Amino acid sequence: MRRFKTKKRKKYLKLFVWLFIFVLFIQIFILPFKNYEIKKSNESFVLKLINGTNHYLETNHDKIFTNVVNKILNVDFSKPVSLVSKSFDYNEEETVFMVNIDSTIKEIDNNVTNPRVYIYSSHQSEGYNNEYDVVKASVKLKEALEKFKINTIVEEGNIIEFMRVNNYIHAYSYIASRYFIEPVIKKNNFDLIIDLHRDSNSKESSTVTIDGKNFAKVLFVVGLENENYEPNLKLTEKLQNMISKKYPTLSRGIYKKQGQGVDGVYNQDINSKMILLELGGYQNTMSEVNNTIDLIASIIKEYIDSL
């Protein structure tokens, strides 16, 4: 009789142990994945982590699962670089975003005294329907501003080359440009900082005729996911209103961006005097872009004179 009870107890104990193991397995390996979005490549996974969102995963971290994965795979979900380093060559003794930066940054022209405006392009490769691009447009805007006696600096560092040597994809453009612009902004007290871009919209929507001349339309972009968004938005609204009063059809307005799938910052957290200006589209001509630059320069002069 005692042997029968002992065997029965052992049977229940084994059943309990297997049930416990099963529940633990579900808790550790199944439940944490129920809300995860499966990514098909390393690139798409990394993009999900850092492109357009401040959330590393779209679910709450499970502490047990996180600890187990950290111990087994040496991956910490609270530190995205640990995920990136599993997919790319990464040396923890070096700063991953500072490789070869010395060869791509140019010393800013020290002859510019009391600079009021700083112009750069996070997307230096953006061009128009010929060999004209946003870098050349930035130089043109500088020349137009200096006619109004407004000292201006144009970023001459090669952001494209910096991205190439560091194997950056397009989504890392704002990370790359930050290394170029932040030291310049800290050293100077600018009245206006412009990240100049070119939009991808059609010729019809990017062009307007004013007094018989064609102009490339402009669009302001403001990221709402940074601590400086309110003063930057206020600055952008002031410039937009000034343009609307003089040239009602020139601007396409202000595009406020936040949420999943967008950057939401655009480095505008660095300073409260930053704007992102989309100047024309990919089908606009050099003359159309330059016509707009002359008008924008006059608006900037008016703005600075009002300070």
PDB file of C-alpha atoms in Angstrom:
ATOM      1  CA  MET A   1       0.000   0.000   0.000  1.00  0.00           C
ATOM      2  CA  ARG A   2       2.814   2.408   0.901  1.00  0.00           C
ATOM      3  CA  ARG A   3       4.672   1.522  -2.317  1.00  0.00           C
ATOM      4  CA  PHE A   4       1.552   2.351  -4.333  1.00  0.00           C
ATOM      5  CA  LYS A   5       1.186   5.740  -2.643  1.00  0.00           C
ATOM      6  CA  THR A   6       4.874   6.526  -3.134  1.00  0.00           C
ATOM      7  CA  LYS A   7       4.660   5.724  -6.842  1.00  0.00           C
ATOM      8  CA  LYS A   8       1.533   7.857  -7.128  1.00  0.00           C
ATOM      9  CA  ARG A   9       3.248  10.782  -5.399  1.00  0.00           C
ATOM     10  CA  LYS A  10       6.272  10.474  -7.706  1.00  0.00           C
ATOM     11  CA  LYS A  11       3.962  10.464 -10.702  1.00  0.00           C
ATOM     12  CA  TYR A  12       2.226  13.668  -9.566  1.00  0.00           C
ATOM     13  CA  LEU A  13       5.573  15.266  -8.731  1.00  0.00           C
ATOM     14  CA  LYS A  14       6.908  14.526 -12.227  1.00  0.00           C
ATOM     15  CA  LEU A  15       3.710  15.912 -13.721  1.00  0.00           C
ATOM     16  CA  PHE A  16       4.038  19.066 -11.628  1.00  0.00           C
ATOM     17  CA  VAL A  17       7.694  19.509 -12.633  1.00  0.00           C
ATOM     18  CA  TRP A  18       6.899  19.144 -16.347  1.00  0.00           C
ATOM     19  CA  LEU A  19       3.983  21.551 -16.005  1.00  0.00           C
ATOM     20  CA  PHE A  20       6.228  24.062 -14.286  1.00  0.00           C
ATOM     21  CA  ILE A  21       8.851  23.725 -17.046  1.00  0.00           C
ATOM     22  CA  PHE A  22       6.173  24.192 -19.696  1.00  0.00           C
ATOM     23  CA  VAL A  23       4.798  27.365 -18.053  1.00  0.00           C
ATOM     24  CA  LEU A  24       8.323  28.714 -17.628  1.00  0.00           C
ATOM     25  CA  PHE A  25       9.058  28.005 -21.297  1.00  0.00           C
ATOM     26  CA  ILE A  26       5.910  29.899 -22.359  1.00  0.00           C
ATOM     27  CA  GLN A  27       6.805  32.823 -20.080  1.00  0.00           C
ATOM     28  CA  ILE A  28      10.402  33.114 -21.282  1.00  0.00           C
ATOM     29  CA  PHE A  29      10.291  32.198 -24.955  1.00  0.00           C
ATOM     30  CA  ILE A  30       6.734  32.606 -26.241  1.00  0.00           C
ATOM     31  CA  LEU A  31       4.960  35.514 -24.518  1.00  0.00           C
ATOM     32  CA  PRO A  32       7.733  38.099 -25.055  1.00  0.00           C
ATOM     33  CA  PHE A  33       7.416  37.597 -28.810  1.00  0.00           C
ATOM     34  CA  LYS A  34       3.648  37.849 -29.161  1.00  0.00           C
ATOM     35  CA  ASN A  35       3.726  41.570 -30.022  1.00  0.00           C
ATOM     36  CA  TYR A  36       7.073  41.675 -31.797  1.00  0.00           C
ATOM     37  CA  GLU A  37       7.224  42.597 -35.450  1.00  0.00           C
ATOM     38  CA  ILE A  38       9.409  40.143 -37.352  1.00  0.00           C
ATOM     39  CA  LYS A  39      12.094  41.774 -39.504  1.00  0.00           C
ATOM     40  CA  LYS A  40      13.570  39.963 -42.512  1.00  0.00           C
ATOM     41  CA  SER A  41      17.054  41.481 -42.443  1.00  0.00           C
ATOM     42  CA  ASN A  42      19.564  43.090 -40.102  1.00  0.00           C
ATOM     43  CA  GLU A  43      19.159  46.386 -41.906  1.00  0.00           C
ATOM     44  CA  SER A  44      15.389  46.484 -41.519  1.00  0.00           C
ATOM     45  CA  PHE A  45      15.689  45.527 -37.832  1.00  0.00           C
ATOM     46  CA  VAL A  46      18.188  48.298 -37.111  1.00  0.00           C
ATOM     47  CA  LEU A  47      16.012  50.754 -39.047  1.00  0.00           C
ATOM     48  CA  LYS A  48      13.097  49.745 -36.861  1.00  0.00           C
ATOM     49  CA  LEU A  49      15.193  50.438 -33.806  1.00  0.00           C
ATOM     50  CA  ILE A  50      16.516  53.893 -34.624  1.00  0.00           C
ATOM     51  CA  ASN A  51      14.766  55.293 -37.700  1.00  0.00           C
ATOM     52  CA  GLY A  52      11.943  57.630 -36.766  1.00  0.00           C
ATOM     53  CA  THR A  53      11.183  56.379 -33.275  1.00  0.00           C
ATOM     54  CA  ASN A  54      12.519  56.651 -29.763  1.00  0.00           C
ATOM     55  CA  HIS A  55      11.266  53.163 -28.867  1.00  0.00           C
ATOM     56  CA  TYR A  56      13.597  50.199 -29.273  1.00  0.00           C
ATOM     57  CA  LEU A  57      10.791  47.634 -29.399  1.00  0.00           C
ATOM     58  CA  GLU A  58       7.045  48.128 -29.667  1.00  0.00           C
ATOM     59  CA  THR A  59       6.259  46.219 -26.485  1.00  0.00           C
ATOM     60  CA  ASN A  60       7.111  46.362 -22.814  1.00  0.00           C
ATOM     61  CA  HIS A  61      10.372  44.659 -21.916  1.00  0.00           C
ATOM     62  CA  ASP A  62       9.948  41.365 -20.121  1.00  0.00           C
ATOM     63  CA  LYS A  63      12.567  41.388 -17.350  1.00  0.00           C
ATOM     64  CA  ILE A  64      13.016  37.607 -17.224  1.00  0.00           C
ATOM     65  CA  PHE A  65      13.326  37.318 -20.995  1.00  0.00           C
ATOM     66  CA  THR A  66      15.695  40.310 -21.191  1.00  0.00           C
ATOM     67  CA  ASN A  67      17.979  38.888 -18.512  1.00  0.00           C
ATOM     68  CA  VAL A  68      18.073  35.435 -20.121  1.00  0.00           C
ATOM     69  CA  VAL A  69      18.884  36.852 -23.579  1.00  0.00           C
ATOM     70  CA  ASN A  70      21.502  39.173 -22.105  1.00  0.00           C
ATOM     71  CA  LYS A  71      23.292  36.269 -20.409  1.00  0.00           C
ATOM     72  CA  ILE A  72      23.089  33.857 -23.348  1.00  0.00           C
ATOM     73  CA  LEU A  73      23.642  36.194 -26.320  1.00  0.00           C
ATOM     74  CA  ASN A  74      25.254  39.190 -24.617  1.00  0.00           C
ATOM     75  CA  VAL A  75      22.537  41.448 -26.046  1.00  0.00           C
ATOM     76  CA  ASP A  76      20.900  44.170 -23.971  1.00  0.00           C
ATOM     77  CA  PHE A  77      17.615  45.501 -25.403  1.00  0.00           C
ATOM     78  CA  SER A  78      18.015  48.680 -23.346  1.00  0.00           C
ATOM     79  CA  LYS A  79      21.212  49.460 -25.299  1.00  0.00           C
ATOM     80  CA  PRO A  80      20.621  49.347 -29.072  1.00  0.00           C
ATOM     81  CA  VAL A  81      24.345  49.389 -29.828  1.00  0.00           C
ATOM     82  CA  SER A  82      24.561  45.863 -28.426  1.00  0.00           C
ATOM     83  CA  LEU A  83      22.118  44.774 -31.118  1.00  0.00           C
ATOM     84  CA  VAL A  84      23.893  46.672 -33.877  1.00  0.00           C
ATOM     85  CA  SER A  85      27.271  45.247 -32.910  1.00  0.00           C
ATOM     86  CA  LYS A  86      25.945  41.726 -33.464  1.00  0.00           C
ATOM     87  CA  SER A  87      25.206  42.528 -37.094  1.00  0.00           C
ATOM     88  CA  PHE A  88      28.050  44.892 -38.029  1.00  0.00           C
ATOM     89  CA  ASP A  89      31.752  45.141 -37.368  1.00  0.00           C
ATOM     90  CA  TYR A  90      32.010  47.164 -34.170  1.00  0.00           C
ATOM     91  CA  ASN A  91      34.953  47.853 -31.937  1.00  0.00           C
ATOM     92  CA  GLU A  92      33.852  48.834 -28.438  1.00  0.00           C
ATOM     93  CA  GLU A  93      37.177  50.568 -27.869  1.00  0.00           C
ATOM     94  CA  GLU A  94      36.321  53.097 -30.574  1.00  0.00           C
ATOM     95  CA  THR A  95      33.348  55.422 -30.932  1.00  0.00           C
ATOM     96  CA  VAL A  96      31.301  53.870 -33.707  1.00  0.00           C
ATOM     97  CA  PHE A  97      30.160  57.171 -35.217  1.00  0.00           C
ATOM     98  CA  MET A  98      33.566  58.895 -35.207  1.00  0.00           C
ATOM     99  CA  VAL A  99      35.532  56.713 -37.652  1.00  0.00           C
ATOM    100  CA  ASN A 100      37.500  58.742 -40.215  1.00  0.00           C
ATOM    101  CA  ILE A 101      35.691  61.949 -39.347  1.00  0.00           C
ATOM    102  CA  ASP A 102      38.903  64.003 -39.527  1.00  0.00           C
ATOM    103  CA  SER A 103      39.247  63.296 -43.249  1.00  0.00           C
ATOM    104  CA  THR A 104      35.733  64.511 -44.027  1.00  0.00           C
ATOM    105  CA  ILE A 105      35.437  67.664 -41.924  1.00  0.00           C
ATOM    106  CA  LYS A 106      36.829  70.931 -43.263  1.00  0.00           C
ATOM    107  CA  GLU A 107      37.824  73.818 -41.056  1.00  0.00           C
ATOM    108  CA  ILE A 108      35.191  76.542 -41.252  1.00  0.00           C
ATOM    109  CA  ASP A 109      36.393  79.780 -42.861  1.00  0.00           C
ATOM    110  CA  ASN A 110      37.799  81.827 -39.981  1.00  0.00           C
ATOM    111  CA  ASN A 111      37.549  84.993 -42.054  1.00  0.00           C
ATOM    112  CA  VAL A 112      33.785  85.108 -41.443  1.00  0.00           C
ATOM    113  CA  THR A 113      33.379  87.510 -38.537  1.00  0.00           C
ATOM    114  CA  ASN A 114      30.191  87.655 -36.514  1.00  0.00           C
ATOM    115  CA  PRO A 115      28.323  85.098 -38.653  1.00  0.00           C
ATOM    116  CA  ARG A 116      24.547  85.478 -38.438  1.00  0.00           C
ATOM    117  CA  VAL A 117      23.405  82.510 -40.546  1.00  0.00           C
ATOM    118  CA  TYR A 118      24.669  78.923 -40.804  1.00  0.00           C
ATOM    119  CA  ILE A 119      23.595  76.725 -43.739  1.00  0.00           C
ATOM    120  CA  TYR A 120      24.172  72.982 -44.054  1.00  0.00           C
ATOM    121  CA  SER A 121      22.503  69.982 -45.699  1.00  0.00           C
ATOM    122  CA  SER A 122      21.960  66.678 -43.929  1.00  0.00           C
ATOM    123  CA  HIS A 123      21.198  65.192 -47.380  1.00  0.00           C
ATOM    124  CA  GLN A 124      24.036  66.604 -49.470  1.00  0.00           C
ATOM    125  CA  SER A 125      23.323  64.250 -52.378  1.00  0.00           C
ATOM    126  CA  GLU A 126      19.901  65.758 -53.107  1.00  0.00           C
ATOM    127  CA  GLY A 127      19.990  67.298 -56.576  1.00  0.00           C
ATOM    128  CA  TYR A 128      17.709  68.924 -59.097  1.00  0.00           C
ATOM    129  CA  ASN A 129      17.118  68.110 -62.779  1.00  0.00           C
ATOM    130  CA  ASN A 130      20.702  68.948 -63.735  1.00  0.00           C
ATOM    131  CA  GLU A 131      24.056  69.079 -61.949  1.00  0.00           C
ATOM    132  CA  TYR A 132      22.703  71.651 -59.497  1.00  0.00           C
ATOM    133  CA  ASP A 133      22.257  70.346 -55.949  1.00  0.00           C
ATOM    134  CA  VAL A 134      21.494  71.527 -52.426  1.00  0.00           C
ATOM    135  CA  VAL A 135      25.162  72.195 -51.633  1.00  0.00           C
ATOM    136  CA  LYS A 136      25.482  74.584 -54.582  1.00  0.00           C
ATOM    137  CA  ALA A 137      22.123  76.092 -53.647  1.00  0.00           C
ATOM    138  CA  SER A 138      23.484  76.702 -50.122  1.00  0.00           C
ATOM    139  CA  VAL A 139      26.440  78.622 -51.568  1.00  0.00           C
ATOM    140  CA  LYS A 140      24.038  80.618 -53.726  1.00  0.00           C
ATOM    141  CA  LEU A 141      21.929  81.485 -50.678  1.00  0.00           C
ATOM    142  CA  LYS A 142      25.066  82.563 -48.828  1.00  0.00           C
ATOM    143  CA  GLU A 143      25.985  84.903 -51.705  1.00  0.00           C
ATOM    144  CA  ALA A 144      22.467  86.339 -51.740  1.00  0.00           C
ATOM    145  CA  LEU A 145      22.559  86.959 -47.988  1.00  0.00           C
ATOM    146  CA  GLU A 146      25.978  88.585 -48.101  1.00  0.00           C
ATOM    147  CA  LYS A 147      24.615  91.108 -50.602  1.00  0.00           C
ATOM    148  CA  PHE A 148      22.454  92.209 -47.676  1.00  0.00           C
ATOM    149  CA  LYS A 149      25.556  92.371 -45.433  1.00  0.00           C
ATOM    150  CA  ILE A 150      24.526  89.238 -43.554  1.00  0.00           C
ATOM    151  CA  ASN A 151      27.630  87.188 -42.759  1.00  0.00           C
ATOM    152  CA  THR A 152      26.938  83.551 -43.516  1.00  0.00           C
ATOM    153  CA  ILE A 153      28.715  80.225 -43.094  1.00  0.00           C
ATOM    154  CA  VAL A 154      28.081  77.225 -45.349  1.00  0.00           C
ATOM    155  CA  GLU A 155      29.090  73.798 -44.033  1.00  0.00           C
ATOM    156  CA  GLU A 156      31.883  72.482 -46.280  1.00  0.00           C
ATOM    157  CA  GLY A 157      32.398  69.123 -44.601  1.00  0.00           C
ATOM    158  CA  ASN A 158      31.774  66.067 -46.762  1.00  0.00           C
ATOM    159  CA  ILE A 159      28.887  64.351 -44.990  1.00  0.00           C
ATOM    160  CA  ILE A 160      28.425  61.930 -47.906  1.00  0.00           C
ATOM    161  CA  GLU A 161      32.017  60.699 -47.610  1.00  0.00           C
ATOM    162  CA  PHE A 162      31.713  60.444 -43.845  1.00  0.00           C
ATOM    163  CA  MET A 163      28.671  58.199 -44.293  1.00  0.00           C
ATOM    164  CA  ARG A 164      30.450  56.104 -46.913  1.00  0.00           C
ATOM    165  CA  VAL A 165      33.529  55.333 -44.820  1.00  0.00           C
ATOM    166  CA  ASN A 166      31.310  54.450 -41.862  1.00  0.00           C
ATOM    167  CA  ASN A 167      28.912  52.294 -43.913  1.00  0.00           C
ATOM    168  CA  TYR A 168      25.976  54.503 -42.978  1.00  0.00           C
ATOM    169  CA  ILE A 169      22.674  53.973 -44.720  1.00  0.00           C
ATOM    170  CA  HIS A 170      20.490  56.932 -45.703  1.00  0.00           C
ATOM    171  CA  ALA A 171      18.520  56.757 -42.446  1.00  0.00           C
ATOM    172  CA  TYR A 172      21.672  57.752 -40.506  1.00  0.00           C
ATOM    173  CA  SER A 173      22.035  61.112 -42.314  1.00  0.00           C
ATOM    174  CA  TYR A 174      20.972  63.203 -39.320  1.00  0.00           C
ATOM    175  CA  ILE A 175      23.298  61.254 -37.033  1.00  0.00           C
ATOM    176  CA  ALA A 176      26.153  61.991 -39.455  1.00  0.00           C
ATOM    177  CA  SER A 177      25.390  65.688 -39.966  1.00  0.00           C
ATOM    178  CA  ARG A 178      25.184  66.185 -36.210  1.00  0.00           C
ATOM    179  CA  TYR A 179      28.905  65.543 -35.829  1.00  0.00           C
ATOM    180  CA  PHE A 180      29.602  68.333 -38.312  1.00  0.00           C
ATOM    181  CA  ILE A 181      27.168  70.987 -37.151  1.00  0.00           C
ATOM    182  CA  GLU A 182      27.176  70.677 -33.372  1.00  0.00           C
ATOM    183  CA  PRO A 183      30.726  72.022 -32.815  1.00  0.00           C
ATOM    184  CA  VAL A 184      30.056  74.952 -35.192  1.00  0.00           C
ATOM    185  CA  ILE A 185      26.802  75.863 -33.481  1.00  0.00           C
ATOM    186  CA  LYS A 186      28.423  75.762 -30.040  1.00  0.00           C
ATOM    187  CA  LYS A 187      31.175  78.173 -31.143  1.00  0.00           C
ATOM    188  CA  ASN A 188      28.867  80.766 -32.701  1.00  0.00           C
ATOM    189  CA  ASN A 189      25.752  82.709 -31.790  1.00  0.00           C
ATOM    190  CA  PHE A 190      23.726  82.379 -34.993  1.00  0.00           C
ATOM    191  CA  ASP A 191      20.430  84.148 -35.615  1.00  0.00           C
ATOM    192  CA  LEU A 192      19.332  81.416 -37.991  1.00  0.00           C
ATOM    193  CA  ILE A 193      20.474  77.858 -38.737  1.00  0.00           C
ATOM    194  CA  ILE A 194      19.168  76.283 -41.946  1.00  0.00           C
ATOM    195  CA  ASP A 195      19.197  72.611 -42.905  1.00  0.00           C
ATOM    196  CA  LEU A 196      18.615  72.937 -46.650  1.00  0.00           C
ATOM    197  CA  HIS A 197      16.893  70.072 -48.469  1.00  0.00           C
ATOM    198  CA  ARG A 198      15.251  69.285 -51.785  1.00  0.00           C
ATOM    199  CA  ASP A 199      11.840  67.616 -51.794  1.00  0.00           C
ATOM    200  CA  SER A 200      10.833  64.614 -53.905  1.00  0.00           C
ATOM    201  CA  ASN A 201       7.491  65.974 -55.074  1.00  0.00           C
ATOM    202  CA  SER A 202       6.490  66.456 -58.723  1.00  0.00           C
ATOM    203  CA  LYS A 203       7.303  69.445 -60.894  1.00  0.00           C
ATOM    204  CA  GLU A 204       3.685  70.577 -60.822  1.00  0.00           C
ATOM    205  CA  SER A 205       3.514  70.729 -57.036  1.00  0.00           C
ATOM    206  CA  SER A 206       7.046  72.115 -56.576  1.00  0.00           C
ATOM    207  CA  THR A 207       6.793  75.028 -59.017  1.00  0.00           C
ATOM    208  CA  VAL A 208       4.875  78.310 -59.006  1.00  0.00           C
ATOM    209  CA  THR A 209       4.750  81.248 -61.415  1.00  0.00           C
ATOM    210  CA  ILE A 210       4.996  84.747 -59.950  1.00  0.00           C
ATOM    211  CA  ASP A 211       4.963  87.811 -62.233  1.00  0.00           C
ATOM    212  CA  GLY A 212       5.796  85.660 -65.240  1.00  0.00           C
ATOM    213  CA  LYS A 213       8.799  83.904 -63.617  1.00  0.00           C
ATOM    214  CA  ASN A 214       8.981  80.318 -62.396  1.00  0.00           C
ATOM    215  CA  PHE A 215      10.005  79.676 -58.779  1.00  0.00           C
ATOM    216  CA  ALA A 216      10.700  76.514 -56.802  1.00  0.00           C
ATOM    217  CA  LYS A 217       8.221  76.266 -53.955  1.00  0.00           C
ATOM    218  CA  VAL A 218       9.416  75.840 -50.381  1.00  0.00           C
ATOM    219  CA  LEU A 219       8.214  73.760 -47.448  1.00  0.00           C
ATOM    220  CA  PHE A 220       9.160  73.981 -43.774  1.00  0.00           C
ATOM    221  CA  VAL A 221       9.555  70.804 -41.698  1.00  0.00           C
ATOM    222  CA  VAL A 222       9.415  70.853 -37.902  1.00  0.00           C
ATOM    223  CA  GLY A 223      10.052  67.822 -35.724  1.00  0.00           C
ATOM    224  CA  LEU A 224       7.799  67.740 -32.682  1.00  0.00           C
ATOM    225  CA  GLU A 225       9.714  65.085 -30.754  1.00  0.00           C
ATOM    226  CA  ASN A 226      12.407  67.238 -29.162  1.00  0.00           C
ATOM    227  CA  GLU A 227      12.575  69.713 -26.299  1.00  0.00           C
ATOM    228  CA  ASN A 228      13.160  72.685 -28.650  1.00  0.00           C
ATOM    229  CA  TYR A 229      10.181  72.084 -30.867  1.00  0.00           C
ATOM    230  CA  GLU A 230       8.114  74.977 -29.459  1.00  0.00           C
ATOM    231  CA  PRO A 231      10.649  77.801 -30.103  1.00  0.00           C
ATOM    232  CA  ASN A 232      11.636  76.222 -33.424  1.00  0.00           C
ATOM    233  CA  LEU A 233       7.985  75.985 -34.435  1.00  0.00           C
ATOM    234  CA  LYS A 234       7.415  79.598 -33.405  1.00  0.00           C
ATOM    235  CA  LEU A 235      10.411  80.700 -35.503  1.00  0.00           C
ATOM    236  CA  THR A 236       9.205  78.680 -38.480  1.00  0.00           C
ATOM    237  CA  GLU A 237       5.693  80.114 -38.191  1.00  0.00           C
ATOM    238  CA  LYS A 238       7.112  83.639 -38.190  1.00  0.00           C
ATOM    239  CA  LEU A 239       9.108  83.005 -41.367  1.00  0.00           C
ATOM    240  CA  GLN A 240       6.130  81.264 -42.974  1.00  0.00           C
ATOM    241  CA  ASN A 241       3.886  84.261 -42.197  1.00  0.00           C
ATOM    242  CA  MET A 242       6.455  86.679 -43.628  1.00  0.00           C
ATOM    243  CA  ILE A 243       6.613  84.672 -46.863  1.00  0.00           C
ATOM    244  CA  SER A 244       2.827  84.400 -47.089  1.00  0.00           C
ATOM    245  CA  LYS A 245       2.369  88.161 -46.814  1.00  0.00           C
ATOM    246  CA  LYS A 246       4.780  88.945 -49.648  1.00  0.00           C
ATOM    247  CA  TYR A 247       4.567  85.813 -51.798  1.00  0.00           C
ATOM    248  CA  PRO A 248       1.334  83.954 -50.915  1.00  0.00           C
ATOM    249  CA  THR A 249       1.901  81.060 -53.336  1.00  0.00           C
ATOM    250  CA  LEU A 250       5.610  80.477 -52.768  1.00  0.00           C
ATOM    251  CA  SER A 251       5.396  78.279 -49.668  1.00  0.00           C
ATOM    252  CA  ARG A 252       3.616  74.962 -49.228  1.00  0.00           C
ATOM    253  CA  GLY A 253       3.382  75.640 -45.501  1.00  0.00           C
ATOM    254  CA  ILE A 254       4.730  73.880 -42.436  1.00  0.00           C
ATOM    255  CA  TYR A 255       4.901  70.097 -42.157  1.00  0.00           C
ATOM    256  CA  LYS A 256       4.888  69.018 -38.509  1.00  0.00           C
ATOM    257  CA  LYS A 257       6.283  65.528 -38.062  1.00  0.00           C
ATOM    258  CA  GLN A 258       6.104  63.114 -35.169  1.00  0.00           C
ATOM    259  CA  GLY A 259       5.214  59.533 -34.379  1.00  0.00           C
ATOM    260  CA  GLN A 260       6.139  56.146 -35.789  1.00  0.00           C
ATOM    261  CA  GLY A 261       8.020  56.055 -39.095  1.00  0.00           C
ATOM    262  CA  VAL A 262       9.474  59.586 -38.991  1.00  0.00           C
ATOM    263  CA  ASP A 263      12.531  61.150 -37.395  1.00  0.00           C
ATOM    264  CA  GLY A 264      10.648  63.719 -35.329  1.00  0.00           C
ATOM    265  CA  VAL A 265      13.840  65.514 -34.248  1.00  0.00           C
ATOM    266  CA  TYR A 266      15.971  66.423 -37.308  1.00  0.00           C
ATOM    267  CA  ASN A 267      18.724  67.663 -34.967  1.00  0.00           C
ATOM    268  CA  GLN A 268      16.458  70.561 -33.968  1.00  0.00           C
ATOM    269  CA  ASP A 269      17.103  69.683 -30.329  1.00  0.00           C
ATOM    270  CA  ILE A 270      20.569  71.237 -30.657  1.00  0.00           C
ATOM    271  CA  ASN A 271      19.387  74.831 -30.916  1.00  0.00           C
ATOM    272  CA  SER A 272      16.153  76.835 -30.806  1.00  0.00           C
ATOM    273  CA  LYS A 273      16.997  78.786 -33.975  1.00  0.00           C
ATOM    274  CA  MET A 274      17.010  75.879 -36.410  1.00  0.00           C
ATOM    275  CA  ILE A 275      14.775  75.358 -39.412  1.00  0.00           C
ATOM    276  CA  LEU A 276      14.554  72.610 -42.013  1.00  0.00           C
ATOM    277  CA  LEU A 277      13.764  74.102 -45.427  1.00  0.00           C
ATOM    278  CA  GLU A 278      12.732  71.991 -48.408  1.00  0.00           C
ATOM    279  CA  LEU A 279      13.684  74.065 -51.455  1.00  0.00           C
ATOM    280  CA  GLY A 280      11.938  72.856 -54.612  1.00  0.00           C
ATOM    281  CA  GLY A 281      11.709  69.329 -55.972  1.00  0.00           C
ATOM    282  CA  TYR A 282      13.923  67.020 -58.003  1.00  0.00           C
ATOM    283  CA  GLN A 283      12.533  68.329 -61.319  1.00  0.00           C
ATOM    284  CA  ASN A 284      13.134  72.018 -60.631  1.00  0.00           C
ATOM    285  CA  THR A 285      15.761  73.839 -62.687  1.00  0.00           C
ATOM    286  CA  MET A 286      18.705  75.849 -61.418  1.00  0.00           C
ATOM    287  CA  SER A 287      17.054  79.128 -62.467  1.00  0.00           C
ATOM    288  CA  GLU A 288      13.831  78.252 -60.622  1.00  0.00           C
ATOM    289  CA  VAL A 289      15.769  77.418 -57.452  1.00  0.00           C
ATOM    290  CA  ASN A 290      17.898  80.554 -57.717  1.00  0.00           C
ATOM    291  CA  ASN A 291      14.824  82.725 -58.241  1.00  0.00           C
ATOM    292  CA  THR A 292      13.433  81.395 -54.971  1.00  0.00           C
ATOM    293  CA  ILE A 293      16.748  81.869 -53.181  1.00  0.00           C
ATOM    294  CA  ASP A 294      16.662  85.588 -53.957  1.00  0.00           C
ATOM    295  CA  LEU A 295      13.198  85.869 -52.402  1.00  0.00           C
ATOM    296  CA  ILE A 296      14.122  83.773 -49.358  1.00  0.00           C
ATOM    297  CA  ALA A 297      17.250  85.874 -48.796  1.00  0.00           C
ATOM    298  CA  SER A 298      15.116  89.031 -48.675  1.00  0.00           C
ATOM    299  CA  ILE A 299      12.793  87.365 -46.150  1.00  0.00           C
ATOM    300  CA  ILE A 300      15.737  86.329 -43.983  1.00  0.00           C
ATOM    301  CA  LYS A 301      17.088  89.892 -44.081  1.00  0.00           C
ATOM    302  CA  GLU A 302      13.719  91.192 -42.965  1.00  0.00           C
ATOM    303  CA  TYR A 303      13.629  88.621 -40.180  1.00  0.00           C
ATOM    304  CA  ILE A 304      17.128  89.418 -38.897  1.00  0.00           C
ATOM    305  CA  ASP A 305      16.432  93.165 -39.058  1.00  0.00           C
ATOM    306  CA  SER A 306      13.416  92.574 -36.812  1.00  0.00           C
ATOM    307  CA  LEU A 307      15.499  90.966 -34.057  1.00  0.00           C
TER     308      LEU A 307
END
